[in-house]
PDB file of C-alpha atoms in Angstrom:
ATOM      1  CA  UNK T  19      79.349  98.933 113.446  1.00  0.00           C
ATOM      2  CA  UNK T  20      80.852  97.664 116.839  1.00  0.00           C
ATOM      3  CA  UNK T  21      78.021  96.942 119.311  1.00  0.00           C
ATOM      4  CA  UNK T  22      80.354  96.643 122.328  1.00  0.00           C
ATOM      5  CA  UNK T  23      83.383  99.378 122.958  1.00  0.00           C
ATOM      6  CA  UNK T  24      86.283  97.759 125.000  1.00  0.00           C
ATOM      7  CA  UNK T  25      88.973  99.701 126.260  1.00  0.00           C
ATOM      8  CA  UNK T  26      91.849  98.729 123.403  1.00  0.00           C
ATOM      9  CA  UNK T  27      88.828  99.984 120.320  1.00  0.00           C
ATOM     10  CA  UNK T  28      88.941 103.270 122.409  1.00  0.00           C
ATOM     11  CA  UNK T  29      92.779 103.323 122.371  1.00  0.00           C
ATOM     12  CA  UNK T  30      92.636 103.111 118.701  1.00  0.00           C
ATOM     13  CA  UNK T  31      90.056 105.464 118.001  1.00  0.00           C
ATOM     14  CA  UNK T  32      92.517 107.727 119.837  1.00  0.00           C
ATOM     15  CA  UNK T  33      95.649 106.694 117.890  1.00  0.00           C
ATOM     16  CA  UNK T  34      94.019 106.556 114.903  1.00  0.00           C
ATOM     17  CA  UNK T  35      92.061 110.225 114.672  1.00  0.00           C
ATOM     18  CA  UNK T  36      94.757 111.951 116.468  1.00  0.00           C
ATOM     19  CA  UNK T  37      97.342 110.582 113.341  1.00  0.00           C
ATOM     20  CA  UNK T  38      94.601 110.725 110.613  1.00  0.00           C
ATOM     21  CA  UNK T  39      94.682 115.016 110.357  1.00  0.00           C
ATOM     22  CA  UNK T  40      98.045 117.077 110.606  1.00  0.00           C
ATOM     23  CA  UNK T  41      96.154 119.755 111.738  1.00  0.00           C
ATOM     24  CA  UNK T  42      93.894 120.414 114.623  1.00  0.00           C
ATOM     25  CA  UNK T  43      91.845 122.093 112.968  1.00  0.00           C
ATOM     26  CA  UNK T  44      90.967 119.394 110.605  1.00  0.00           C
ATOM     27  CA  UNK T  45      90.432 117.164 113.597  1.00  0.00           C
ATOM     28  CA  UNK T  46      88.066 119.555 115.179  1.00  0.00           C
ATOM     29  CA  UNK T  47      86.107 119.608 112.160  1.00  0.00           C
ATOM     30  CA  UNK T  48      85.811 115.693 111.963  1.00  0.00           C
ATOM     31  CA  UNK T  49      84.310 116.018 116.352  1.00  0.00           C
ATOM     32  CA  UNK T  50      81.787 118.361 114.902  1.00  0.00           C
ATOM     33  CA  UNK T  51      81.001 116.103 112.334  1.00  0.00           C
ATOM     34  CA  UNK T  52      80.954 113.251 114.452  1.00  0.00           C
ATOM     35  CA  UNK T  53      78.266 114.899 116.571  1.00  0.00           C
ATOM     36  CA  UNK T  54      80.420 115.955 119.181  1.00  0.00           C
ATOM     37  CA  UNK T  55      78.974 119.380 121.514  1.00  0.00           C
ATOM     38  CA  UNK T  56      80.494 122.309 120.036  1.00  0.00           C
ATOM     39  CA  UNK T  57      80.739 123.794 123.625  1.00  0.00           C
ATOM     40  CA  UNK T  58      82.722 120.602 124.433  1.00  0.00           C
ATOM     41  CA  UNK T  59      85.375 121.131 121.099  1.00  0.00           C
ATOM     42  CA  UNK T  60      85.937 124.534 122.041  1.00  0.00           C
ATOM     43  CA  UNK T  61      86.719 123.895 125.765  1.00  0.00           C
ATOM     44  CA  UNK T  62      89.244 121.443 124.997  1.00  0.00           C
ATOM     45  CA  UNK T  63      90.850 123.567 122.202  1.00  0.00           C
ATOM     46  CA  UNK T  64      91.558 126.220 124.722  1.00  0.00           C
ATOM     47  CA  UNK T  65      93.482 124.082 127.250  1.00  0.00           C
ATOM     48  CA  UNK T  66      96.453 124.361 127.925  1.00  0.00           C
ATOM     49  CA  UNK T  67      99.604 122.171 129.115  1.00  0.00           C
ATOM     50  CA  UNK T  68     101.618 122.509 132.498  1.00  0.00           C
ATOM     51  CA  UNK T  69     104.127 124.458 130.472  1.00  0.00           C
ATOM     52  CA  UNK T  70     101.514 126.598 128.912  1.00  0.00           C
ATOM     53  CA  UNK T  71     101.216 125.086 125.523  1.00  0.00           C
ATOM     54  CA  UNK T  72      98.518 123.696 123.326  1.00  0.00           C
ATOM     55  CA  UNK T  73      97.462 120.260 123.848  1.00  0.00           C
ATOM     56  CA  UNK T  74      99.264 117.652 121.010  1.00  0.00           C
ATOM     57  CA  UNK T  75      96.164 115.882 119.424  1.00  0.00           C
ATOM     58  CA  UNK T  76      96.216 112.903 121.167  1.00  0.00           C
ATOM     59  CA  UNK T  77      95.850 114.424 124.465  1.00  0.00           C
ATOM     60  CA  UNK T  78      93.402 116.285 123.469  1.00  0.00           C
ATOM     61  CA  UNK T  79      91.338 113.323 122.358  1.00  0.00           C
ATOM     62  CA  UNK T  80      92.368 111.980 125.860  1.00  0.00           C
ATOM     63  CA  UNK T  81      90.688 114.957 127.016  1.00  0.00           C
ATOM     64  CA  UNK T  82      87.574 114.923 125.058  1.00  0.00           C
ATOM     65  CA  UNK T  83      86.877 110.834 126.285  1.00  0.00           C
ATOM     66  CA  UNK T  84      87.358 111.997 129.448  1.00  0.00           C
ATOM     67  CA  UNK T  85      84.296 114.098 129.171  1.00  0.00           C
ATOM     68  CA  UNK T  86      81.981 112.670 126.734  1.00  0.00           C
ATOM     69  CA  UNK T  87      82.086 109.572 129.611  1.00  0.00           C
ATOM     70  CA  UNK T  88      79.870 111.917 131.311  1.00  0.00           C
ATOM     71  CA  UNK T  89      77.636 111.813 128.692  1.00  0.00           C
ATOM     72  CA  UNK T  90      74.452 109.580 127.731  1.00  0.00           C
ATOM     73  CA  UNK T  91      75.413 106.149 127.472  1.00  0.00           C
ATOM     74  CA  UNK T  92      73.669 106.311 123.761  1.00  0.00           C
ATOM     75  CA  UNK T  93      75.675 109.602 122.828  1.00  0.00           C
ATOM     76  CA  UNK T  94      78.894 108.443 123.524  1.00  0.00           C
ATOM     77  CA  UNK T  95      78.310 105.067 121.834  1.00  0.00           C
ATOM     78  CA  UNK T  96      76.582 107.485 118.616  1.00  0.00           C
ATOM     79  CA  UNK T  97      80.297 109.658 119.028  1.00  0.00           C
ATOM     80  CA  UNK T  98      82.568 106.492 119.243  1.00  0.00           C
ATOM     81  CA  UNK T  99      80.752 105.163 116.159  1.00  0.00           C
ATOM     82  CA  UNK T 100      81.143 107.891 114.383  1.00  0.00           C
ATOM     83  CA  UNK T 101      84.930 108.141 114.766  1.00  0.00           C
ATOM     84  CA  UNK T 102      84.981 104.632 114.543  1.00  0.00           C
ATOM     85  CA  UNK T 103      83.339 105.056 111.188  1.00  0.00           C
ATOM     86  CA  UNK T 104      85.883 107.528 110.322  1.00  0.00           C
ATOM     87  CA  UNK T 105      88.787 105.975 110.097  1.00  0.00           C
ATOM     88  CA  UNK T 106      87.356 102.221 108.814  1.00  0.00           C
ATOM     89  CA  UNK T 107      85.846 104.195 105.746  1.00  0.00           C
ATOM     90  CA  UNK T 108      88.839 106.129 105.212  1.00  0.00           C
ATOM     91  CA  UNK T 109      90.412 105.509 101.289  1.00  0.00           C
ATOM     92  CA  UNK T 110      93.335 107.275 101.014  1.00  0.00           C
ATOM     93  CA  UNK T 111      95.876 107.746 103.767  1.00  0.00           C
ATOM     94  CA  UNK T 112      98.320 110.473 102.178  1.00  0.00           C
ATOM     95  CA  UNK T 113     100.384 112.239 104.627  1.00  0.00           C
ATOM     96  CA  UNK T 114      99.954 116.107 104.528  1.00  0.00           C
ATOM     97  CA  UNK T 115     104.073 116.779 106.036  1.00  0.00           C
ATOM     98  CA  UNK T 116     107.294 114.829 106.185  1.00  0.00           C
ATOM     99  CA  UNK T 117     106.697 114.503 109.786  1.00  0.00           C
ATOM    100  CA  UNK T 118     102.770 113.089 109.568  1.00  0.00           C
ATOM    101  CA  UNK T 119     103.019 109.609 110.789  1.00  0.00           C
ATOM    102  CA  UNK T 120     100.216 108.448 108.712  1.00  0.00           C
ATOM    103  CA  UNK T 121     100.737 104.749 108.893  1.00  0.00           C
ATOM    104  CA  UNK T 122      99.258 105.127 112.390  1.00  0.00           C
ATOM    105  CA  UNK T 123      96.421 106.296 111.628  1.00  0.00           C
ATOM    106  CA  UNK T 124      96.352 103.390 108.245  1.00  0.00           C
ATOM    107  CA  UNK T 125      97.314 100.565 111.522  1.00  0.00           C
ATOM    108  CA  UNK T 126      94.422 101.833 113.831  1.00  0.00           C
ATOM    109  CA  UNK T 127      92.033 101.433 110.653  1.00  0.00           C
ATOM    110  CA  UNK T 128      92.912  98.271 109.596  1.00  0.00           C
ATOM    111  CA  UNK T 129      92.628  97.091 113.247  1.00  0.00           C
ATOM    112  CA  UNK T 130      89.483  98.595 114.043  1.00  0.00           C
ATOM    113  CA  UNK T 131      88.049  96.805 110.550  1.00  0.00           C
ATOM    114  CA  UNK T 132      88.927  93.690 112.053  1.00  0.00           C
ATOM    115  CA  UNK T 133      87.973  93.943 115.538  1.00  0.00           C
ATOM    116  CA  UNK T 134      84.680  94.486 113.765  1.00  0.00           C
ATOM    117  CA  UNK T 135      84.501  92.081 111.738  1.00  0.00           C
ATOM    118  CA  UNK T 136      85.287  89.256 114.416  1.00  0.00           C
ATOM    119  CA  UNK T 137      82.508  91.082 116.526  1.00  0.00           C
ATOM    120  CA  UNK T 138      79.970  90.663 113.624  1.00  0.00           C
ATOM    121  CA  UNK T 139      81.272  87.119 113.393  1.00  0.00           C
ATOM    122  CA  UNK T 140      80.975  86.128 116.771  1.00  0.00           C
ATOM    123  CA  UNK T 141      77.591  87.110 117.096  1.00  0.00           C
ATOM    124  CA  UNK T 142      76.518  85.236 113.898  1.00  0.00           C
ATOM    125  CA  UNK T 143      78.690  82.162 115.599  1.00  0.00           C
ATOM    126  CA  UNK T 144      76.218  82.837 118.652  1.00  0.00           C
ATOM    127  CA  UNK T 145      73.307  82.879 116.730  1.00  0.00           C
ATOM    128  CA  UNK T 146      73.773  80.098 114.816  1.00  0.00           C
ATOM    129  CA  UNK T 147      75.601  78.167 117.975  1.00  0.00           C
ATOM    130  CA  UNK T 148      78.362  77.258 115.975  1.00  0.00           C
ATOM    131  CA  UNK T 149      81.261  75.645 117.682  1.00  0.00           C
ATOM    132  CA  UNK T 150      84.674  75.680 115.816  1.00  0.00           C
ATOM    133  CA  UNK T 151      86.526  72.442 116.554  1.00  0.00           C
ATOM    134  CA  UNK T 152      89.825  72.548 114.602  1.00  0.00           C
ATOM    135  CA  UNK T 153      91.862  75.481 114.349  1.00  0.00           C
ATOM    136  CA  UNK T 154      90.515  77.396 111.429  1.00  0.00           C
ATOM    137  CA  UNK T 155      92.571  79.691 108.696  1.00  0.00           C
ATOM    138  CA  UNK T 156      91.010  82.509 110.434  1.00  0.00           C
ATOM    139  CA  UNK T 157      92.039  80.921 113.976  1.00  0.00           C
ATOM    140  CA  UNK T 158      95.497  81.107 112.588  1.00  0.00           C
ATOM    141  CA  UNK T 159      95.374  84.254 110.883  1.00  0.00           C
ATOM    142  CA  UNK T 160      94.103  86.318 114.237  1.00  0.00           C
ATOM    143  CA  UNK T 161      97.280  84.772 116.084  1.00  0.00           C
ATOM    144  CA  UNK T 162      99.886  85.872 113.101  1.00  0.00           C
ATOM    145  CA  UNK T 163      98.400  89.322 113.447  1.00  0.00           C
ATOM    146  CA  UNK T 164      99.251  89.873 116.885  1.00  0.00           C
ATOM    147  CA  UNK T 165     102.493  89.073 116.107  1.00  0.00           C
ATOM    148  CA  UNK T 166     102.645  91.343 113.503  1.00  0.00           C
ATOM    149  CA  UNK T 167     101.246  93.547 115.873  1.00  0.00           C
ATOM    150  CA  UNK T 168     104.160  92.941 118.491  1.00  0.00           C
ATOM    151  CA  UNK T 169     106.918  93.003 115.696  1.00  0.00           C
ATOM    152  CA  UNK T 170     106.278  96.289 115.304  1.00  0.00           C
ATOM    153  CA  UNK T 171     108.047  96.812 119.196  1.00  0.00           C
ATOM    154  CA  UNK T 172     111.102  95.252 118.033  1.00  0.00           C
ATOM    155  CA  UNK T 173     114.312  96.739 117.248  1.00  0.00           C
ATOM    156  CA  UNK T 174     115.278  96.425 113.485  1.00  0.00           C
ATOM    157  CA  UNK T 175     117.391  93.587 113.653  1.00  0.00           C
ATOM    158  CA  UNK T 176     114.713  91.469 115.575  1.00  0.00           C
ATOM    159  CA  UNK T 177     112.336  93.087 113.130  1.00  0.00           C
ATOM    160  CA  UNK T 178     114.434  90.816 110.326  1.00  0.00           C
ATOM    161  CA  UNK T 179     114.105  87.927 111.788  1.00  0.00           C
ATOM    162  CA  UNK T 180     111.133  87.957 113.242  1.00  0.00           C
ATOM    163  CA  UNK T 181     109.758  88.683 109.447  1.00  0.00           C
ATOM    164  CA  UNK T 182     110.888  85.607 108.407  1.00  0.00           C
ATOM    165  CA  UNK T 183     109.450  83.285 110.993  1.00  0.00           C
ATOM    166  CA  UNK T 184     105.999  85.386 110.421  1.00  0.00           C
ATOM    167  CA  UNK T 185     106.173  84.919 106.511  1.00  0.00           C
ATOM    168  CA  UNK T 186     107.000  81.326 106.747  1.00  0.00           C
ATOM    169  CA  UNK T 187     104.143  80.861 109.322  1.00  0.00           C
ATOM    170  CA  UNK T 188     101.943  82.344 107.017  1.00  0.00           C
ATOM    171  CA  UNK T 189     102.553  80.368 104.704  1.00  0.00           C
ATOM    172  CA  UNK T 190     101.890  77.080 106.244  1.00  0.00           C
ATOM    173  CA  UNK T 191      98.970  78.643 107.644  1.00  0.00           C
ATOM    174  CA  UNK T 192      97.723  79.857 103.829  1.00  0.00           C
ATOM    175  CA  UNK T 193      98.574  75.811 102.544  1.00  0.00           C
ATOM    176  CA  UNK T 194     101.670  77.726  99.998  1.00  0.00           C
ATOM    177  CA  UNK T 195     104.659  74.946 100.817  1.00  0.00           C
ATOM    178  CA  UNK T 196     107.694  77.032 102.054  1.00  0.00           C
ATOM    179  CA  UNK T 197     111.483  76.568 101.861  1.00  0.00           C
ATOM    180  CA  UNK T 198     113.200  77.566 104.982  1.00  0.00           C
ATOM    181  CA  UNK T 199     116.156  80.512 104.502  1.00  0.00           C
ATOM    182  CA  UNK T 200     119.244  79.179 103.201  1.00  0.00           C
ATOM    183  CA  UNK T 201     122.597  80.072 101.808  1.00  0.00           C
ATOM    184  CA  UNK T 202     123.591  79.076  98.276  1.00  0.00           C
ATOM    185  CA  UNK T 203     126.984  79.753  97.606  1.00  0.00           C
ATOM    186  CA  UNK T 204     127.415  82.450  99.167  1.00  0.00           C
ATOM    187  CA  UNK T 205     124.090  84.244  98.621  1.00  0.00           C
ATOM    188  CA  UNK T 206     121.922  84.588 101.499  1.00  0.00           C
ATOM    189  CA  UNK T 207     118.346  83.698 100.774  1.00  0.00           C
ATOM    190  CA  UNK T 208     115.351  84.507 103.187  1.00  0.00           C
ATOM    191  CA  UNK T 209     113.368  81.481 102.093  1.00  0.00           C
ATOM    192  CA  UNK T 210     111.406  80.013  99.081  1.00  0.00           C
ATOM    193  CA  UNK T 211     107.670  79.165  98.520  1.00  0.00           C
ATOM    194  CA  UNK T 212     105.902  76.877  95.648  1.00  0.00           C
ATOM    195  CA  UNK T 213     103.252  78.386  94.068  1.00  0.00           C
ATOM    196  CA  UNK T 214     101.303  76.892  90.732  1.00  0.00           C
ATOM    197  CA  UNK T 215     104.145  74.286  90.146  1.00  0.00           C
ATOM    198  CA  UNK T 216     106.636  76.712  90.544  1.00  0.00           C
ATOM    199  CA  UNK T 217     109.482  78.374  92.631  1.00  0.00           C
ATOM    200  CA  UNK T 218     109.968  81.977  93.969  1.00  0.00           C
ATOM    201  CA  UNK T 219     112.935  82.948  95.812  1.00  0.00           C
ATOM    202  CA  UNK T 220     111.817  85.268  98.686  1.00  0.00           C
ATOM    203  CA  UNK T 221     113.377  88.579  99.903  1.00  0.00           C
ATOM    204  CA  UNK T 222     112.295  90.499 103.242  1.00  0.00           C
ATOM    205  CA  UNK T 223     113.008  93.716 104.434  1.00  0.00           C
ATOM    206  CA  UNK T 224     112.062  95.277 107.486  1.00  0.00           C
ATOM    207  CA  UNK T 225     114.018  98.558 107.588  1.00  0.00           C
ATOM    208  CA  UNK T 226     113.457 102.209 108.470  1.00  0.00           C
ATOM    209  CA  UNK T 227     114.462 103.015 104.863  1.00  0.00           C
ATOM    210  CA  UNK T 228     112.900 102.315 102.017  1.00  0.00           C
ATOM    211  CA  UNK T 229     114.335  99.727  99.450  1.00  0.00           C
ATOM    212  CA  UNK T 230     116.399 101.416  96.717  1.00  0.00           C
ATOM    213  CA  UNK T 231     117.658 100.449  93.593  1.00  0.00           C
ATOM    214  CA  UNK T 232     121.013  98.713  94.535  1.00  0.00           C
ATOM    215  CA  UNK T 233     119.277  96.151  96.584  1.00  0.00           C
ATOM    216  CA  UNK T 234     116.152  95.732  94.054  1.00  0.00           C
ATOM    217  CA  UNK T 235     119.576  94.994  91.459  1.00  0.00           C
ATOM    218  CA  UNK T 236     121.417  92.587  93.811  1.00  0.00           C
ATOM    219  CA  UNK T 237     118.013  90.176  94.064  1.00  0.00           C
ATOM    220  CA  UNK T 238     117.524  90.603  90.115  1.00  0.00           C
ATOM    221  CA  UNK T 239     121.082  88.799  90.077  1.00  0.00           C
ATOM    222  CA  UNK T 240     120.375  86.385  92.203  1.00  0.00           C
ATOM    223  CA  UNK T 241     117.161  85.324  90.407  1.00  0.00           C
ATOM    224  CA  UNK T 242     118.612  85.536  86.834  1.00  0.00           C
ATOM    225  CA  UNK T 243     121.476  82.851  87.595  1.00  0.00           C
ATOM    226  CA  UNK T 244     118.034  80.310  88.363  1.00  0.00           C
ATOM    227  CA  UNK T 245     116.642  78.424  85.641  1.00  0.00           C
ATOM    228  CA  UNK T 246     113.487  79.622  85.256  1.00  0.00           C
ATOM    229  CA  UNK T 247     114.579  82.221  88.411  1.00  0.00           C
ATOM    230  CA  UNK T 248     111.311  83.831  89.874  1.00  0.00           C
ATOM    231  CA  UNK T 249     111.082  86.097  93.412  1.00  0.00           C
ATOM    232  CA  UNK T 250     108.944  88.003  95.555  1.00  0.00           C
ATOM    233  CA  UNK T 251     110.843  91.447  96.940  1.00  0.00           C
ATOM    234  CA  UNK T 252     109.022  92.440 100.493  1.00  0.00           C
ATOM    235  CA  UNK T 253     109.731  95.304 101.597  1.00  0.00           C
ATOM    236  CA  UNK T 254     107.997  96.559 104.772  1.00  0.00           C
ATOM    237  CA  UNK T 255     108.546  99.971 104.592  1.00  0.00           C
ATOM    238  CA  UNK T 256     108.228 100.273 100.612  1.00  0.00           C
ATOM    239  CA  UNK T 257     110.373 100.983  97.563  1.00  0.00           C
ATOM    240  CA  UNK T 258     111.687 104.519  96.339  1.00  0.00           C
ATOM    241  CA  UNK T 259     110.348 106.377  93.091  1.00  0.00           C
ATOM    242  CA  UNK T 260     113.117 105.187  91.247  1.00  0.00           C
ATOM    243  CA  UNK T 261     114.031 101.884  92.727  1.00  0.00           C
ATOM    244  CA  UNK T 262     110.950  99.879  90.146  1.00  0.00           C
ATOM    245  CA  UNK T 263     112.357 102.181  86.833  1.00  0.00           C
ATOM    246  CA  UNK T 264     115.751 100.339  87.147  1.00  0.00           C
ATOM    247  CA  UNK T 265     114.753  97.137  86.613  1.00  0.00           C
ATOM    248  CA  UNK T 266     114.466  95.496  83.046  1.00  0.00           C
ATOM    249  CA  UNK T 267     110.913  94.980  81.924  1.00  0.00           C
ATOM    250  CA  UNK T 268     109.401  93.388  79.035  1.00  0.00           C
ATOM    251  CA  UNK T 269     110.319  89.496  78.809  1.00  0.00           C
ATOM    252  CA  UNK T 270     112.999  89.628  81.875  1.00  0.00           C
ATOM    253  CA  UNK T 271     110.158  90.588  84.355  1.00  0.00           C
ATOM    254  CA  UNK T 272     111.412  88.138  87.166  1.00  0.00           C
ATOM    255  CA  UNK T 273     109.960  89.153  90.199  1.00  0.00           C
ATOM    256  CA  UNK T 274     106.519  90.845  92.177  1.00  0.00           C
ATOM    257  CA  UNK T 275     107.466  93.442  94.100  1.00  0.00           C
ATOM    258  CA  UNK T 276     105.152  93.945  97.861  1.00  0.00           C
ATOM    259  CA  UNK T 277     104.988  96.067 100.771  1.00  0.00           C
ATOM    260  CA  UNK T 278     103.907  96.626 104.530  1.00  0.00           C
ATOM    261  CA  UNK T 279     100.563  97.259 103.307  1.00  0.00           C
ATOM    262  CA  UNK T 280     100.265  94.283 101.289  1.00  0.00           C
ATOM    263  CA  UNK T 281     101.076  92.222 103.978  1.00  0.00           C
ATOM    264  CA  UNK T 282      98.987  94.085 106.428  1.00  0.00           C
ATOM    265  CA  UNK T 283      95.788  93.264 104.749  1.00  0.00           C
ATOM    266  CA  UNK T 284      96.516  89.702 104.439  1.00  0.00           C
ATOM    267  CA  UNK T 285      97.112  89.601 108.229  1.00  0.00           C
ATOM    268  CA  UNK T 286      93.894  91.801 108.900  1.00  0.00           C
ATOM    269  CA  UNK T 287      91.643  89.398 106.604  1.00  0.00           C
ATOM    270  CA  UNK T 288      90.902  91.825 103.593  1.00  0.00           C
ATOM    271  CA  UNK T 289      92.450  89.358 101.356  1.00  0.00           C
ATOM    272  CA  UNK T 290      94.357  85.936 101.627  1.00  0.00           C
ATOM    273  CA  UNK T 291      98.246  85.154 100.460  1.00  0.00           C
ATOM    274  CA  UNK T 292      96.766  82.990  97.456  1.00  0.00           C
ATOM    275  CA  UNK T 293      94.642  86.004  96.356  1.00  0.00           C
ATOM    276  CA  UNK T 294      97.012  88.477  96.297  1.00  0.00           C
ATOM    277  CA  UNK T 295      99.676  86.334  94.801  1.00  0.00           C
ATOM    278  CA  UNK T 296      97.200  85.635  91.824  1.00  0.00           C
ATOM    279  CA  UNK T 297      96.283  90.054  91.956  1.00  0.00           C
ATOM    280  CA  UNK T 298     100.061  90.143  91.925  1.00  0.00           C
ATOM    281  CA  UNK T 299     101.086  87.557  89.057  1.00  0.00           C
ATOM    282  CA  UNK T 300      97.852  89.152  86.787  1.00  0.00           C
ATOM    283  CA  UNK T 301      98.881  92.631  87.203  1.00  0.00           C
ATOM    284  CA  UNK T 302     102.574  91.608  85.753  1.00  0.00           C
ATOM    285  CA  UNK T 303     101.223  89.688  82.978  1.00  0.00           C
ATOM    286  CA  UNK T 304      98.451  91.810  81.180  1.00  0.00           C
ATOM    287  CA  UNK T 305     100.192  95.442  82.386  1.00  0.00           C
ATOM    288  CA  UNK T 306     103.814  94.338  82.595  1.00  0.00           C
ATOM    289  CA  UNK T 307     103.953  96.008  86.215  1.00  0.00           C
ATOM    290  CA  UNK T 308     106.112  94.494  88.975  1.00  0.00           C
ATOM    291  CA  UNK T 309     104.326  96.581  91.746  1.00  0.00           C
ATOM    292  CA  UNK T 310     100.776  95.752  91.778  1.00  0.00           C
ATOM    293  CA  UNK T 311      97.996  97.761  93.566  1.00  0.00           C
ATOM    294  CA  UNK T 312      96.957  96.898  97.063  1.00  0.00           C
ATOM    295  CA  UNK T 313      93.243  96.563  96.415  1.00  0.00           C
ATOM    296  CA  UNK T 314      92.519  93.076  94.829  1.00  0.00           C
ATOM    297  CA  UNK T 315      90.571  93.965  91.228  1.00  0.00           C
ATOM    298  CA  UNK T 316      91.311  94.552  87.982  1.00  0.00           C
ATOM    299  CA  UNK T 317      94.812  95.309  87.053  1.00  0.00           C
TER     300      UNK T 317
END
C-alpha cells in the first residue's frame, strides 16, 4: 500500500468513499472499520451546515481529515490506508439509486490503483537504479491517462473529438496501425485500426446517454456493405439492455462492442489494447457474445 500520501491521493480518498455508499450510514460503518475513533464519527455526524442541515458526505470526510491531522502521524497513515484499501479492493461498483454517481467512486479506484502501482515501481526503479532512456509504453500510457483524465472536463462535443485523437494515440502508443477518421461516401467514419491482418472500422461515442439500438443498427450497415466488414462500437457511457438483443448473431456477428470501463483499464494499466482486443475477439468466438466482460479471463 502507498508509503507516501500526497495531497491529490487524499483528494481521492475523499471523492472516492464519499461516492462509494449512498448512505451515511454505510459510510460511517466503513470509518469504524477503518479504525477511525468512534468519538471522532459521532462528532462529525452531528454537525451541522450554516443553514442547519446535515453535512453531504464529502464534507463530512473534509471534516473528518481535518481532524485525524491532529492525530499520530502512524494513525492517520494506518486510517488513510485503510480507506485507501477500501476502494482499490472494491469488486463491484453497483449503484444503490438513480441518483448514486457511482462511476466516481469506480474513477477514484482505478486512480488510486495506479498511483500505487507507479509508487511500488518507482521504488523498485530506485532500488535497482534503473534509468529509463526511451520513452516506454508505460511512459506513454501515464500521459494518455491524464488526458483521459482532463477529457472528462470537456463539454460533449469536445468530449467527441477529443476521443478520437486519444484512441488514435493509443493506438500508436499500443504498436495497432491506425487509419485516421474519414468519410466514405457519405458515411462518417471515426477511424480504422489493423489488427491480425485485418480491418475494423471504429465507432466512438462520448455522450451523456447511453448507445441505443438505432445507432448500434446504423454501424451494423455500415460494416455489412465491407467485404469482410468488421468494427469496434465504443461507447463511453455504455449500451442499453436492449440495444445488444437487436443485433443479428450467429454467423453475421460483425462487430465487439466496448465501454468507458474498458477503456479505463487500458489507460490505468490493468490490461493493454492488444489484450483486451484478443479477451474481446475470444469471447465472440467460443460464446457468440458481442459484449465481452471487463476482467481479462476466460470467456
Amino acid at each position: 500500500m502507498f508509503d507516501v500520501f500526497t495531497d491529490e491521493i487524499e483528494v481521492l480518498i475523499k471523492e472516492g468513499m464519499a461516492n462509494l455508499y449512498w448512505f451515511k450510514g454505510d459510510l460511517h460503518k466503513a470509518w469504524l472499520t477503518s479504525k477511525v475513533e468512534p468519538h471522532l464519527v459521532n462528532e462529525i455526524k452531528n454537525l451541522r451546515s450554516a443553514e442547519g442541515k446535515q453535512l453531504t458526505k464529502r464534507e463530512q470526510m473534509d471534516s473528518l481529515y481535518e481532524r485525524i491531522r491532529n492525530l499520530d502521524y502512524n494513525r492517520r497513515l494506518e486510517i488513510s490506508r485503510n480507506f485507501a484499501r477500501i476502494l482499490i479492493e472494491q469488486e463491484s461498483f453497483v449503484p444503490q439509486d438513480r441518483g448514486h454517481q457511482i462511476q466516481r467512486a469506480q474513477l477514484a479506484a482505478l486512480r488510486l490503483r495506479e498511483l500505487r502501482d507507479r509508487q511500488s515501481k518507482q521504488q523498485e526503479a530506485k532500488q535497482a537504479r534503473v534509468i529509463p532512456r526511451t520513452e516506454t509504453y508505460e511512459e506513454k500510457r501515464q500521459k494518455l491517462q491524464e488526458r483521459f483524465l482532463d477529457i472528462h472536463n470537456l463539454n460533449p462535443q469536445q468530449k467527441g473529438y477529443a476521443l478520437e485523437k486519444l484512441f488514435a494515440d493509443l493506438m500508436v502508443a499500443s504498436d495497432i496501425p491506425v487509419e485516421k477518421p474519414f468519410n466514405n461516401l457519405g458515411e462518417q467514419i471515426d477511424g480504422a485500426i489493423k489488427y491480425e491482418g485485418r480491418y475494423y472500422l471504429i465507432e466512438l461515442k462520448w455522450t451523456a446517454d447511453q448507445t441505443d439500438p438505432k445507432q448500434l443498427r446504423d454501424f451494423y450497415v455500415k460494416l455489412i456493405g465491407k467485404p469482410d466488414g468488421r468494427g469496434i462500437f465504443l461507447s463511453m457511457s455504455g449500451f442499453t439492455d436492449g440495444a445488444v438483443r437487436t443485433l443479428p448473431h450467429g454467423k453475421e456477428i460483425n462487430m465487439m462492442l466496448l465501454d468507458g470501463l474498458h477503456l479505463s483499464n487500458v489507460l490505468f494499466g490493468h490490461y493493454t489494447f492488444k489484450q483486451l482486443l484478443d479477451h474481446a475477439i475470444k469471447t465472440i468466438s467460443l460464446k457468440g457474445e458481442i459484449y465481452c466482460p471487463h476482467a481479462l479471463g476466460n470467456p
